[in-house]
Coordinates of C-alpha atoms and ligand atoms in Angstrom, one line a residue:
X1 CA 1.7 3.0 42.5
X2 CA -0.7 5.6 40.4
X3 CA -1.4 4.8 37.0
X4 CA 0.1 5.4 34.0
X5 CA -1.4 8.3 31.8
X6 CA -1.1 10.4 28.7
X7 CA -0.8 13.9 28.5
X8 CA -0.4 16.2 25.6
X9 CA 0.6 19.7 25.2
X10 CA 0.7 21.3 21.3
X11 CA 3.5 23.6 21.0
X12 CA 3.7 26.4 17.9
X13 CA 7.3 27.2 16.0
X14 CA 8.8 26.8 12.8
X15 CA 9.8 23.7 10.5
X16 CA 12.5 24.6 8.2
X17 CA 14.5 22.8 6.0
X18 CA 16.0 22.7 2.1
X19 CA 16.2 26.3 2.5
X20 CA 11.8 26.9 3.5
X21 CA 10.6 27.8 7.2
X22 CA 7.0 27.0 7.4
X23 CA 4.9 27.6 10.6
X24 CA 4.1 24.5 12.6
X25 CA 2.2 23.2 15.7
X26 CA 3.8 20.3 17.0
X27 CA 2.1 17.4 19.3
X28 CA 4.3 16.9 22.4
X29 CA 3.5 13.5 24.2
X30 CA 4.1 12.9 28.0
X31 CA 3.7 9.2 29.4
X32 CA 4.1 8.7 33.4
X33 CA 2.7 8.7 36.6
X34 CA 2.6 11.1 39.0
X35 CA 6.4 10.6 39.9
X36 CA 8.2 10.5 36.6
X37 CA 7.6 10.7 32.9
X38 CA 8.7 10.8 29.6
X39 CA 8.8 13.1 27.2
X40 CA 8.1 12.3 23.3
X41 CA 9.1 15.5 21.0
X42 CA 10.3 18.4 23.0
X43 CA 8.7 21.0 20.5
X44 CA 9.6 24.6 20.2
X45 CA 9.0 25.4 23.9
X46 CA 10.6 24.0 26.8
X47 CA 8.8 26.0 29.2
X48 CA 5.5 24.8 28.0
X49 CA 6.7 21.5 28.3
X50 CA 8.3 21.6 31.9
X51 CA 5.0 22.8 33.0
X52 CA 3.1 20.0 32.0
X53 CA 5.4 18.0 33.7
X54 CA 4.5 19.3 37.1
X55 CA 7.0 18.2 39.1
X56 CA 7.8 14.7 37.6
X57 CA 11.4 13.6 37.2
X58 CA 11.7 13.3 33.8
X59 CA 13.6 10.0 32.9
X60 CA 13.9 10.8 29.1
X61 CA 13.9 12.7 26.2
X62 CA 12.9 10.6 23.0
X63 CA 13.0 11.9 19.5
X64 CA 11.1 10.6 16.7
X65 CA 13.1 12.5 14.2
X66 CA 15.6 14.9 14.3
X67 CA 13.8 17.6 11.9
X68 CA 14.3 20.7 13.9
X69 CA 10.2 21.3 14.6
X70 CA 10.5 18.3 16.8
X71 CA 14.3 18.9 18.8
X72 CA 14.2 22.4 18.6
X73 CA 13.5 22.5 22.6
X74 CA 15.3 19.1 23.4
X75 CA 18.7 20.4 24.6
X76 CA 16.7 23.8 26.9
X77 CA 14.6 20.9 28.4
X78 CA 17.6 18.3 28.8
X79 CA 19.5 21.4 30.9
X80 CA 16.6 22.0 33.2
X81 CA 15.6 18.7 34.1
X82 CA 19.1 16.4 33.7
X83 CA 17.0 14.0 31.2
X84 CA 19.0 12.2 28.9
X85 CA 18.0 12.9 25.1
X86 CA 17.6 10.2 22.4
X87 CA 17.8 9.6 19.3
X88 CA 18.1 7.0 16.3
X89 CA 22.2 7.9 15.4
X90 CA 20.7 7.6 11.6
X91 CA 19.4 11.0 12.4
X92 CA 22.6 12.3 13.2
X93 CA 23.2 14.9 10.0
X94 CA 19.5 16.1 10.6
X95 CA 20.1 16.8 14.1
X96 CA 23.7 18.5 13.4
X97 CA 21.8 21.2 11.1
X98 CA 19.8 22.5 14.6
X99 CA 22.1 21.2 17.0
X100 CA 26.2 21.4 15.9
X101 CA 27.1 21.4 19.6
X102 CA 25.3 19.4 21.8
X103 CA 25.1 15.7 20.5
X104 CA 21.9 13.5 21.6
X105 CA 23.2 11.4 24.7
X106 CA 22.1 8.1 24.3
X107 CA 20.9 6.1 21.2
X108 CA 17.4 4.4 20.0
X109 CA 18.1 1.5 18.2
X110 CA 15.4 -0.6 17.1
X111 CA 14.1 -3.2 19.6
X112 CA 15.0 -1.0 22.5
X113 CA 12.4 -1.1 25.5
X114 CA 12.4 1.9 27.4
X115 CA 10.2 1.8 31.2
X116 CA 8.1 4.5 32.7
X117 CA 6.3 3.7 35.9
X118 CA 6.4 0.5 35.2
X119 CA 5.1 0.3 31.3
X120 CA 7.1 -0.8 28.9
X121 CA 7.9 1.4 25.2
X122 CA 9.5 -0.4 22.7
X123 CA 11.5 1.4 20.1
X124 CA 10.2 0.8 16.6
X125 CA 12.6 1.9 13.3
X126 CA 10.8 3.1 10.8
X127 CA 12.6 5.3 8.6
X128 CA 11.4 7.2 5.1
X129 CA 10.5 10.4 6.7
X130 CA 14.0 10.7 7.9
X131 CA 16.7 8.1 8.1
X132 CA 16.2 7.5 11.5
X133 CA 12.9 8.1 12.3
X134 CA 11.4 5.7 15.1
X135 CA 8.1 4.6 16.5
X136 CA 7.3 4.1 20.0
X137 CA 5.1 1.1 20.5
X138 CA 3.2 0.8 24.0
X139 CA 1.2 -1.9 23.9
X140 CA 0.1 -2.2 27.6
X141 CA -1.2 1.4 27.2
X142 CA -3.4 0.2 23.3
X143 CA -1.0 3.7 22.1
X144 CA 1.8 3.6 19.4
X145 CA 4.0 7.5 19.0
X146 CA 4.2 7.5 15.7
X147 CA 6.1 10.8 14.9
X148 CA 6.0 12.0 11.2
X149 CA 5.9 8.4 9.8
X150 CA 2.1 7.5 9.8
X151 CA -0.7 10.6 10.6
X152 CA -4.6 10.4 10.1
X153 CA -4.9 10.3 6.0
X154 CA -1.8 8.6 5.0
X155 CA 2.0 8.7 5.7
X156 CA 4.6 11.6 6.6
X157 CA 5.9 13.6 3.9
X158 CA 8.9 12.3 1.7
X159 CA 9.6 15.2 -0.5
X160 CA 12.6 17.0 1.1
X161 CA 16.1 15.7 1.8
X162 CA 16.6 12.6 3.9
X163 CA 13.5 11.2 2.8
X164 CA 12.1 8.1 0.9
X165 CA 8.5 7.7 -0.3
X166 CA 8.9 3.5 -0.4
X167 CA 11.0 3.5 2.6
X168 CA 8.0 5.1 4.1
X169 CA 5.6 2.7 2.3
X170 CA 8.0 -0.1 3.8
X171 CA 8.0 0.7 7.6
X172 CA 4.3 2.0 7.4
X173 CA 3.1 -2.0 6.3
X174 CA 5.9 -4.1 7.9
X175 CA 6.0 -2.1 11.2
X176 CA 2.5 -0.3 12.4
X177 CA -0.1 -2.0 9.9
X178 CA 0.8 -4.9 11.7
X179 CA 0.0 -3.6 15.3
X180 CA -3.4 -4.6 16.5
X181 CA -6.3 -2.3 14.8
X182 CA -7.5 -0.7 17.9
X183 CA -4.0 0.9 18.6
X184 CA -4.3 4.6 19.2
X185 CA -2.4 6.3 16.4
X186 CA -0.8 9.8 17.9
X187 CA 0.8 11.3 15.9
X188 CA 3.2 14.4 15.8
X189 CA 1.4 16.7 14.0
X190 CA -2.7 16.8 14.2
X191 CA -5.2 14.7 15.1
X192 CA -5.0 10.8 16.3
X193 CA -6.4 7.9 14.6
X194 CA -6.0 3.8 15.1
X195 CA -4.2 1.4 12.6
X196 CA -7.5 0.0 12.2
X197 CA -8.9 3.2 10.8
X198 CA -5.6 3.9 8.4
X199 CA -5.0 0.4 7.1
X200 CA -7.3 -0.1 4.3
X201 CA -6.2 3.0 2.9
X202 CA -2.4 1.7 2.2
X203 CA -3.1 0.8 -1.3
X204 CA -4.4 4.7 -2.2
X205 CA -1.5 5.9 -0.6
X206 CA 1.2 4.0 -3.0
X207 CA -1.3 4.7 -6.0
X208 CA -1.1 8.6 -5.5
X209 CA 2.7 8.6 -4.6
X210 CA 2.3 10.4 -0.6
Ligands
FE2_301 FE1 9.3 15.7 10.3

């Protein structure tokens, strides 16, 4: 058995959405061993992203969102490597806009523990970015894949359609604030942080509204 490890790759593409494109570098997470992985986000270029596999069997696509910056790639990466994609179904209409059809195959609901070599990842839901936008919680690994929902400096945006600033608020306190402080915050844009470093900011972020 080899251990478990992280690798990321940062993809660049475009975010669009309301009728705006805006450019975009996107964090793509892969947790495994040397014999299979995950992927978390396949961003804007599958090719980038079945290199950095290397090999692996890839057991599974996750999605933390279906804006199209984050699933752009998901279905050219699904074809080539016979992963399953997945998806919170509350993301549905979001995923439709970028994807009318090819439907994610299998669903995220909360509470659902997905296994790479051996380490667990359990699905968190924490919508206000999106409907169905999830965390992945790895505790074995000190590491929770946050998506758009929580980044270094406060939470995802909530501006556009299919988004709620105190839903945000909601999943952000009852959901990853509550996760130990030295979890590893990575995030799908940027840089990563910990909880520890984010939570005593909470009360700024409701003040100022984002
Ligand atoms: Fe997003």
């Amino acid at each position: 058995m080899t251990a478990v490890r992280i690798d990321h790759v940062v993809t660049s593409g475009t975010f669009s959405l309301d009728g705006g494109t805006w450019d975009v570098d996107n964090n793509v997470w892969i947790v495994g061993d040397d014999d299979q992985a995950i992927v978390i986000d396949a961003a804007h270029d599958a090719d980038a992203i079945f290199r950095a596999l290397d090999g692996r069997r890839l057991t599974a696509i996750v999605c933390t969102h279906a804006h199209d910056d984050h699933i752009d790639a998901a279905p050219a990466l699904a074809e080539r490597t016979g992963a399953p994609v997945l998806l919170h179904p509350d993301d549905l209409p979001l995923w439709r806009q970028t994807h009318p059809d090819r439907a994610p195959d299998e669903e995220l609901a909360d509470g659902r523990e997905l296994v790479v070599a051996g380490v667990p990842l359990t699905v968190l839901h924490t919508p206000g970015h999106s409907p169905g936008a999830i965390s992945l919680s790895a505790p074995e690994l000190g590491t929770v894949f946050t998506g758009d929902t929580l980044f270094a400096g406060g939470p995802g945006a909530t501006g556009r359609s299919f988004s709620d600033f105190p839903t945000i608020i909601d999943s952000i306190r009852e959901r990853l604030l509550t996760l130990p402080p030295e979890t590893v915050v990575r995030t799908g844009h940027g840089d990563s942080t910990t909880i520890g470093d984010e939570a005593p900011h909470l009360d700024e972020w409701i003040a100022r509204g984002h």
